[in-house]
XYZ file of C-alpha atoms in Angstrom:
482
model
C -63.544 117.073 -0.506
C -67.272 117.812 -1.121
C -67.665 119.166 2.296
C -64.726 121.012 3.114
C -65.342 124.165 1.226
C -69.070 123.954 1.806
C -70.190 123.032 5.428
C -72.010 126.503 6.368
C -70.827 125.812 9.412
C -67.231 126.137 10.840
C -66.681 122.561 12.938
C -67.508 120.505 10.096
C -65.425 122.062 7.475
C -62.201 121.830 9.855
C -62.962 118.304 10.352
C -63.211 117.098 6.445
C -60.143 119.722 5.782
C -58.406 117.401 8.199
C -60.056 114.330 7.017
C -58.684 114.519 3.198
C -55.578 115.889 4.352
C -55.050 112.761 6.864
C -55.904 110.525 4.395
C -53.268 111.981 1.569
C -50.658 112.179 4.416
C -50.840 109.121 6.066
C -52.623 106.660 4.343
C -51.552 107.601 0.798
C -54.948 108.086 -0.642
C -55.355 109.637 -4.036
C -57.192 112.986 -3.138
C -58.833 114.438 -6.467
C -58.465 117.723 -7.948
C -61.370 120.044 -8.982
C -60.992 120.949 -12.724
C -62.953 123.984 -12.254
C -62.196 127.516 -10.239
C -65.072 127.495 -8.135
C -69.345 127.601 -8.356
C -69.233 129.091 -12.000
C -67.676 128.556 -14.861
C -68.079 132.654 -16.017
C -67.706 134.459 -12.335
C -64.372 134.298 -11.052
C -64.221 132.772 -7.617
C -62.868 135.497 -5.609
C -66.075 137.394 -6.935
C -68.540 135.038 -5.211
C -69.252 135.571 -1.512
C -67.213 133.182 0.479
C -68.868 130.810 2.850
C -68.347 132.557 6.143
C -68.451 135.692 5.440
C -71.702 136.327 5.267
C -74.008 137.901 7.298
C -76.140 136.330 9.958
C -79.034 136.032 8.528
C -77.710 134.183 5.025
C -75.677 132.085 7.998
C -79.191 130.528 8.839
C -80.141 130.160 5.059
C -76.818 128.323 4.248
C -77.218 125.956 7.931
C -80.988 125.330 6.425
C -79.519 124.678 3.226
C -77.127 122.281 4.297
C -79.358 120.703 6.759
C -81.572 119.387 3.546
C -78.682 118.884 1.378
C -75.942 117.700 3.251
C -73.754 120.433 1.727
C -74.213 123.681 -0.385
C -74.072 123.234 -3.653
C -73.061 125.381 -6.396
C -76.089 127.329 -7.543
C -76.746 127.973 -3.895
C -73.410 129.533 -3.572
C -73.982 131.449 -6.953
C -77.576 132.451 -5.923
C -75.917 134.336 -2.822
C -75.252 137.057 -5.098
C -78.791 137.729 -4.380
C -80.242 136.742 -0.447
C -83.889 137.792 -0.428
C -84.309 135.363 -3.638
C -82.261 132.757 -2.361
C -84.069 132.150 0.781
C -87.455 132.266 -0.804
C -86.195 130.078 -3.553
C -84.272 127.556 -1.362
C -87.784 127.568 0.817
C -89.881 126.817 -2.105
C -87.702 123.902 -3.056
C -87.537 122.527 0.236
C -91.939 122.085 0.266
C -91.526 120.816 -3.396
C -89.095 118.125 -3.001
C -88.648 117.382 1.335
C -92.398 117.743 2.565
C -95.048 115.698 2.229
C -96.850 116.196 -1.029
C -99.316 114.456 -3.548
C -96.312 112.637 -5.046
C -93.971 109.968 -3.538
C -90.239 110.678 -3.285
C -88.601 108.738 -5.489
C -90.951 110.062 -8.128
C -90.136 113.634 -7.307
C -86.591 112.974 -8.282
C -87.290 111.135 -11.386
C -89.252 113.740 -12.633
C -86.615 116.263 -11.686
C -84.226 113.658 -14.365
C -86.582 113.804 -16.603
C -87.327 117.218 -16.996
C -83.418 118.328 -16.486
C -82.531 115.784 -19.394
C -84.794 117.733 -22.231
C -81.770 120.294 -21.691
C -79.177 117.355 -21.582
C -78.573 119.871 -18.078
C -76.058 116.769 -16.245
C -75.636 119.186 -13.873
C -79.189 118.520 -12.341
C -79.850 114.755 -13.948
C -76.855 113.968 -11.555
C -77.800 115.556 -8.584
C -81.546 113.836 -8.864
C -79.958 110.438 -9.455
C -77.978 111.052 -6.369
C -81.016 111.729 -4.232
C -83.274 109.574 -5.925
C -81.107 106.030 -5.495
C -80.438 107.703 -1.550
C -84.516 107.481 -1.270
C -84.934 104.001 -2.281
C -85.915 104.426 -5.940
C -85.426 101.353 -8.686
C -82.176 101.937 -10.113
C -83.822 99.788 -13.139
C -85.797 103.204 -14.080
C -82.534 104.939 -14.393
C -81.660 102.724 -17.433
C -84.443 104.143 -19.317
C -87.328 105.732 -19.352
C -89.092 102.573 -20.731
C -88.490 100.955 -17.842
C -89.953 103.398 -15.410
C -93.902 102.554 -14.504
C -96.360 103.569 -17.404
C -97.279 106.354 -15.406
C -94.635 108.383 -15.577
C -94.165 107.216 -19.193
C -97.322 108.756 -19.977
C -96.144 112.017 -18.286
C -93.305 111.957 -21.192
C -95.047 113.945 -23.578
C -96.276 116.574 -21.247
C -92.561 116.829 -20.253
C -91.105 117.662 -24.000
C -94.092 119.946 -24.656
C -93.916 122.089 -21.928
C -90.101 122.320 -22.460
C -90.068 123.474 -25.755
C -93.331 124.244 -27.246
C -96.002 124.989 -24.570
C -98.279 126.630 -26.597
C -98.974 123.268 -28.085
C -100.434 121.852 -24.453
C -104.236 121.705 -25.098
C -107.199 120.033 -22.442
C -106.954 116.832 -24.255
C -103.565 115.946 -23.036
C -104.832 116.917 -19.821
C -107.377 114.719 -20.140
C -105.111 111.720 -21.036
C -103.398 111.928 -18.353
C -106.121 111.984 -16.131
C -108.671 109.762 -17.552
C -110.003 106.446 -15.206
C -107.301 103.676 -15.153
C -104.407 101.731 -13.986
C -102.002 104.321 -14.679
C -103.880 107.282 -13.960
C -103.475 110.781 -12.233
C -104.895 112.874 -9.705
C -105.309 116.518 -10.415
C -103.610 117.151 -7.202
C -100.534 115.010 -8.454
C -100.705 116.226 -11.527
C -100.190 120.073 -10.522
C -97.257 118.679 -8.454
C -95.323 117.344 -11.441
C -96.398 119.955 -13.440
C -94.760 122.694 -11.328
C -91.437 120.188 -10.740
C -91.560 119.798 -14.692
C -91.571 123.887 -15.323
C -89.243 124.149 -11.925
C -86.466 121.956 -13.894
C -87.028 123.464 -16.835
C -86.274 126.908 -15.920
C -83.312 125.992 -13.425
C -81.388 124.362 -16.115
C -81.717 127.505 -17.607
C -80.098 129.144 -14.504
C -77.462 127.111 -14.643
C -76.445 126.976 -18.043
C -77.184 130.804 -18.064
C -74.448 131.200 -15.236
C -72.139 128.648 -16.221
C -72.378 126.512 -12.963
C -69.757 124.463 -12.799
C -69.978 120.850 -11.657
C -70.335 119.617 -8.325
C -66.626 118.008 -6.977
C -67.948 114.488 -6.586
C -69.738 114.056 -10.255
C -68.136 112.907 -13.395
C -65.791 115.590 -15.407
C -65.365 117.611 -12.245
C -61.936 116.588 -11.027
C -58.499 114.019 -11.739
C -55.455 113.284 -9.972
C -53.207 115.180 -11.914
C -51.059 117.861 -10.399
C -52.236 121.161 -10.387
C -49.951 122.369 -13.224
C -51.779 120.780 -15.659
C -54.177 122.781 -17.580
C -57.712 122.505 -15.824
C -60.228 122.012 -17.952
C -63.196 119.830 -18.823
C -63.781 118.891 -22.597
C -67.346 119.341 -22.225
C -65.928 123.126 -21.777
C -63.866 123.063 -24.840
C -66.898 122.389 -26.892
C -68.892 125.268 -25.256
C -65.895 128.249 -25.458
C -66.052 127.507 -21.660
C -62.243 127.009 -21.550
C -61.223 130.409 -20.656
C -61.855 130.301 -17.151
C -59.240 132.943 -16.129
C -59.764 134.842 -18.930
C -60.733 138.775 -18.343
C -64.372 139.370 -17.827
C -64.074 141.676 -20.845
C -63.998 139.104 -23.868
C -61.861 141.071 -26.595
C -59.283 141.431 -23.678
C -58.045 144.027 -21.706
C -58.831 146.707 -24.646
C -62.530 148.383 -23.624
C -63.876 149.748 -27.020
C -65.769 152.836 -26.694
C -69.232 151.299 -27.424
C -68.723 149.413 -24.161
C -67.545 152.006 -22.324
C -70.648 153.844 -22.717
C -73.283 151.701 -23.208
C -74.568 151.874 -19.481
C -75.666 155.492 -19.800
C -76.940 154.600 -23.317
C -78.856 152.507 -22.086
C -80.286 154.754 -18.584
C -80.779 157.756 -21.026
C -83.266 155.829 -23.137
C -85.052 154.553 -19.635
C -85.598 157.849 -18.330
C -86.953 159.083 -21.927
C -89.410 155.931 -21.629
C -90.000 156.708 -18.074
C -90.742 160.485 -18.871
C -92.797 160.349 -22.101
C -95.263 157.814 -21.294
C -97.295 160.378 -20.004
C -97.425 162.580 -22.763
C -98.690 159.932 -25.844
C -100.370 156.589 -25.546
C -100.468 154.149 -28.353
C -103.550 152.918 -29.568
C -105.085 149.421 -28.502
C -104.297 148.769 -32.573
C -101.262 149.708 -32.318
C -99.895 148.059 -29.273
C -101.054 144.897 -30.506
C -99.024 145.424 -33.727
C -96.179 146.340 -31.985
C -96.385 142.870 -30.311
C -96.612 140.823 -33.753
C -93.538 142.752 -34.764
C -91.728 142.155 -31.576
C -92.942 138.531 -31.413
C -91.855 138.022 -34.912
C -88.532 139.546 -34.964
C -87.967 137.225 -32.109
C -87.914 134.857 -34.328
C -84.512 136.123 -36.194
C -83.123 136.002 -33.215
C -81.158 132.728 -33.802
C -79.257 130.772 -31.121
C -75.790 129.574 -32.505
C -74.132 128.333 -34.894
C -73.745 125.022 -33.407
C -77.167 124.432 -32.471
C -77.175 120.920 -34.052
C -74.256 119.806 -32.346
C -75.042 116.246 -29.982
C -74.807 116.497 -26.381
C -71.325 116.180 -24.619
C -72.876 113.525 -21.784
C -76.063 111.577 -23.457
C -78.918 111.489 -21.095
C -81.366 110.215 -23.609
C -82.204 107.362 -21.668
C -84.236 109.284 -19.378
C -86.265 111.182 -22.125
C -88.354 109.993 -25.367
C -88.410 111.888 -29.131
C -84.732 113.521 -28.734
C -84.887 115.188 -32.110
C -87.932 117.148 -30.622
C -86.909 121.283 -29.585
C -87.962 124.859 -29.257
C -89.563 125.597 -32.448
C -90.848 129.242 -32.846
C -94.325 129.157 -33.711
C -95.180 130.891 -36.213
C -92.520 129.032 -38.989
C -94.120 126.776 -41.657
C -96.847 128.489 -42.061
C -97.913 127.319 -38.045
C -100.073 129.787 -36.252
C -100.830 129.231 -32.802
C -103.192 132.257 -31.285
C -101.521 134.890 -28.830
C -101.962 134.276 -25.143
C -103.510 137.003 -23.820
C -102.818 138.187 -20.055
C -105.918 139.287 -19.691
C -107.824 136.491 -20.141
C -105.667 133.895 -17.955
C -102.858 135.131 -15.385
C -100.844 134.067 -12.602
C -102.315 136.373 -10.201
C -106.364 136.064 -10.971
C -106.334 131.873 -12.733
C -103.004 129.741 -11.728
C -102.251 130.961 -8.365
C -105.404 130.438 -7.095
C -105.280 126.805 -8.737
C -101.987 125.654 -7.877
C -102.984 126.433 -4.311
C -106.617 125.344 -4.270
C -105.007 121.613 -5.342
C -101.191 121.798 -3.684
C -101.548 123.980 -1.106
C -99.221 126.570 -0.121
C -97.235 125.832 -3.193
C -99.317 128.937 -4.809
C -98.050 130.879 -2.569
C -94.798 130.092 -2.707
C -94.797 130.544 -6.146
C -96.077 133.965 -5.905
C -93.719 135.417 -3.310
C -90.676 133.927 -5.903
C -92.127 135.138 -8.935
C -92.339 138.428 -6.847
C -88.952 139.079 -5.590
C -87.666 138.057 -8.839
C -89.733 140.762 -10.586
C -89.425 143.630 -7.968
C -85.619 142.910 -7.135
C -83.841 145.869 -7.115
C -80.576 147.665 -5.453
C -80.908 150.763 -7.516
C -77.875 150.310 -9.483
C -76.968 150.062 -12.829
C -72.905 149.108 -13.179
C -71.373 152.100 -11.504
C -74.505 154.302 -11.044
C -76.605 154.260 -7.766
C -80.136 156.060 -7.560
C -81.320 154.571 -10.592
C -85.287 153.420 -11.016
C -84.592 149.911 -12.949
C -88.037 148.706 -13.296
C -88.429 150.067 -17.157
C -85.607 147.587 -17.897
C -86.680 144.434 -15.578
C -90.597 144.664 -16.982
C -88.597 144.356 -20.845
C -86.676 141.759 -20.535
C -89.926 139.697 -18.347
C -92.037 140.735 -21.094
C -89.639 139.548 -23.924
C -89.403 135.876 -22.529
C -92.884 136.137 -22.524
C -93.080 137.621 -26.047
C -91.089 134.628 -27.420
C -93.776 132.027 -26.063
C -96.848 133.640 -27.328
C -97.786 136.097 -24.483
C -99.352 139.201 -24.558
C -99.739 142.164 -22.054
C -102.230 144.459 -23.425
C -100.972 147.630 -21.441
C -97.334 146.843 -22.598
C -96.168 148.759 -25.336
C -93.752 146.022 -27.147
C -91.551 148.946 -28.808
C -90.114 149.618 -25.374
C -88.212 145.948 -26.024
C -86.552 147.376 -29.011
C -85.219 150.753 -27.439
C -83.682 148.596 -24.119
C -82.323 145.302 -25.331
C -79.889 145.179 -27.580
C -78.937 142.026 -30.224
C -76.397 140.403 -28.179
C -78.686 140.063 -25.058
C -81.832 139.180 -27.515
C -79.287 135.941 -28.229
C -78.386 135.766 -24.634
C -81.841 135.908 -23.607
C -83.608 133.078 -26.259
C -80.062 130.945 -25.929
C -80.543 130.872 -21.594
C -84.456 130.659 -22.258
C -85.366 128.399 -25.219
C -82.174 126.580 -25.216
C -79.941 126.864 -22.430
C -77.444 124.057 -23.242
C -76.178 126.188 -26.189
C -75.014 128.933 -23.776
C -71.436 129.372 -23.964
C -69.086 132.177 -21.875
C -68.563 134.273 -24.816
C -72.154 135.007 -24.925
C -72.133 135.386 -21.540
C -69.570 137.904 -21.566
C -70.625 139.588 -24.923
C -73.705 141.898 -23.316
C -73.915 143.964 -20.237
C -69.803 144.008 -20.761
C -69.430 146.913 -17.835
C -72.048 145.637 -15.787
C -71.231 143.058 -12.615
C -71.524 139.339 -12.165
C -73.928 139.860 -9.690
C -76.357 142.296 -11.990
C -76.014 139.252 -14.777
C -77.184 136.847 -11.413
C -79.573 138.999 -11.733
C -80.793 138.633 -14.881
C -80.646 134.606 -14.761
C -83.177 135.236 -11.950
C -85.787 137.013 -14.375
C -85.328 134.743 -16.950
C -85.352 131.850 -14.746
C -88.668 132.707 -13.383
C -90.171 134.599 -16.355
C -89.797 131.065 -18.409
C -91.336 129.206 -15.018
C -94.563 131.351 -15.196
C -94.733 130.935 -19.043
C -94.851 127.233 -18.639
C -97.197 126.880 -15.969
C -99.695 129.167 -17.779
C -99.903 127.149 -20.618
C -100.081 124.137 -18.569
C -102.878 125.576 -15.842
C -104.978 126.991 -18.504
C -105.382 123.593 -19.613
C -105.892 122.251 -17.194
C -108.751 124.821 -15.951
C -110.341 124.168 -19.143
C -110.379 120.503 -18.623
C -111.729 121.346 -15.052
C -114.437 123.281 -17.153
């Protein structure tokens, strides 16, 4: 059932077609029913590209795909919406987790658990328990973390502080974690968990963010009822999820005139930024107040009602402190110094890092962070010809924002003027704390824009959060080094 759909390649999705229909036919085997209506839980399936129809050049990325998986799964097939990211993204996964690297298998995958469970994201714990049992690993570790070895225990604390407070990470945890002993780490395999850690992180923001529904074969993914009966998980009831064939427009079929209009709202103020930056330049005072406002607003900017509500599936055995969570950082009276660019970045500190200690893995990094952040088509909704880059640098620059980062030649009011409240929830909900994310957000911004533009802005997200962690984690890690 798992392989029908998904084989990339034509023989082998005739022969498990046949397969599970044999087996229902003739030997009266029970064939399950998935709950869902394809990848996502928020794109309908008809607007997903089909397997097959593709061209053939994604043909070879799916056929690589499957070739490490065994099938494609469902943020592949979501991910499709966009080709140029998905093979550099599928490529950088492949050196993380299939080549040879500082770190053995079976630990790969149990950090992958671990870091996928600070978002209670079952999507991915379930996948990495999948792959790391297939690889050999103690199945006694999967009871709970206390029973993995000490070091990953130690690792634990790195793991909840880089998912929800990074700006907390300082040289002494570093150096705890790599200090002479039993249970020690190398640098080299500690830059290697530390990019799995922030690469789990920000995917379970991706999927959460895009609703990805679960794969066939896990738990609360299909039954043997008959297809009359309503299809839906309860885990979706508790998330507004249920209204899979609901319209894409959440009040209905009824478009209220604010939507209607609200992509050339939104292109008229992005030409006025584009065309009057030339004219008046904001002080170096001024810019930097303009990020304190921003970064405090941010703050308002509350996830949901429900935030305190327990996890549908509990996956606390595979994480320690479960009370801990994003805090913003400047509440209680807390103030944690602003992160300035210009004094550590990607492109002149942590690339050259990451790669000087796991090779090649900067430079994977860099192409993805790349494509993500240069990705264009040119459209906007309906409208072709249209320079996006105003609007992809604001919404990269407001993840960053909300962690404590600062670009000196950004001017912060631009954030204002281009995102609106709905996507400011969207955005901290899918960044800070995905597993809140429910369709009706989802559906409540960008409401004329397509699936695949929202893809889209999972993508930026996705990776903006990824290069937010690492930085925090790098830089201390350089100034251990130092």
């Amino acid at each position: 059932m798992r392989l029908s759909p998904r084989a990339a390649l034509p023989a082998p999705e005739i022969i498990c077609s046949h397969c599970s229909r044999s087996c229902n036919k003739e030997l009266g085997i029970r064939i399950p029913r998935p709950l869902g209506q394809g990848p996502s839980r928020f794109i309908p399936e008809e607007e997903i590209l089909q397997v097959g129809s593709e061209d053939a050049n994604m043909q070879s990325v799916f056929a690589d795909a499957f070739a490490d998986l065994g099938r494609l799964d469902n943020i592949t097939l979501v991910m499709v919406f966009h080709p140029q990211y998905l093979e550099s993204f599928l490529k950088t996964q492949h050196y993380l987790l299939q080549m040879d690297g500082p770190l053995p298998t079976c630990y790969q995958h149990y950090i992958g658990i671990m870091a996928a469970s600070r978002h209670q994201c079952t999507y991915l714990v379930n996948l990495h328990v999948n792959e790391f049992i297939h690889h050999g690993g103690d199945q006694k570790w999967l009871t709970g973390l206390e029973n993995a070895p000490q070091k990953l225990r130690n690792l634990g604390e790195l793991n909840k502080m880089l998912a929800h407070r990074p700006w907390l990470i300082t040289k002494e945890h570093i150096e705890q974690l790599l200090k002479t002993g039993e249970h020690s780490w190398s640098l080299a395999e500690l830059i290697h968990a530390v990019v799995l850690l922030a690469h789990y992180h920000s995917l379970a923001s991706f999927t959460f963010g895009c609703g990805i529904s679960p794969e066939i074969h896990t738990d609360c993914s299909h039954n043997f009822r008959s297809p009359s009966v309503r299809n839906y998980c309860i885990c979706d009831i508790k998330n507004g999820n249920h209204g899979s064939n609901e319209s894409h427009n959440p009040a209905g079929s009824i478009m209220t005139l604010d939507s209607s209009c609200e992509v050339e709202v939104l292109m008229e103020k992005m030409k006025q930024l584009q065309e009057g930056r030339d004219e008046e330049e904001a002080s170096q005072e001024e810019m930097a107040t303009r990020f304190e406002r921003e970064k405090t607003e941010s703050m308002l900017v509350f996830a949901t009602e429900d935030e305190d509500l327990p996890p549908d599936i509990d996956v606390s055995p595979h994480f320690e402190d479960t009370s801990y969570g994003y805090k913003d950082f400047s509440r209680r009276g807390m103030h944690v110094p602003t992160f300035r660019v210009q004094d550590y970045s990607w492109e002149d500190h942590g690339y050259s890092l990451v790669n000087r200690l796991y090779p090649d893995v900067g430079q994977l990094l860099d192409e993805k962070f790349h494509i993500a952040y240069t990705l264009t088509y040119n459209t906007m909704a309906m409208h072709k010809d249209v320079d996006t880059s105003t609007l992809r640098r604001a919404i990269w620059n407001y993840v960053h924002c909300m962690f404590g980062i600062r670009y000196d030649d950004y001017d912060y009011g631009e954030i204002n003027q281009l995102l609106d409240r709905s996507f400011k929830v969207y955005i901290k909900n899918v960044v800070c704390s995905p597993e809140k994310t429910t369709k009706r957000m989802y559906d409540g911004f960008w409401r004329q824009f397509k699936h695949s533009e929202k893809v889209h802005v999972n993508l930026l997200l996705m990776e903006a959060r990824m290069q937010a962690e690492l930085l925090y984690a790098l830089r201390a890690i350089t100034r251990y080094m130092t």
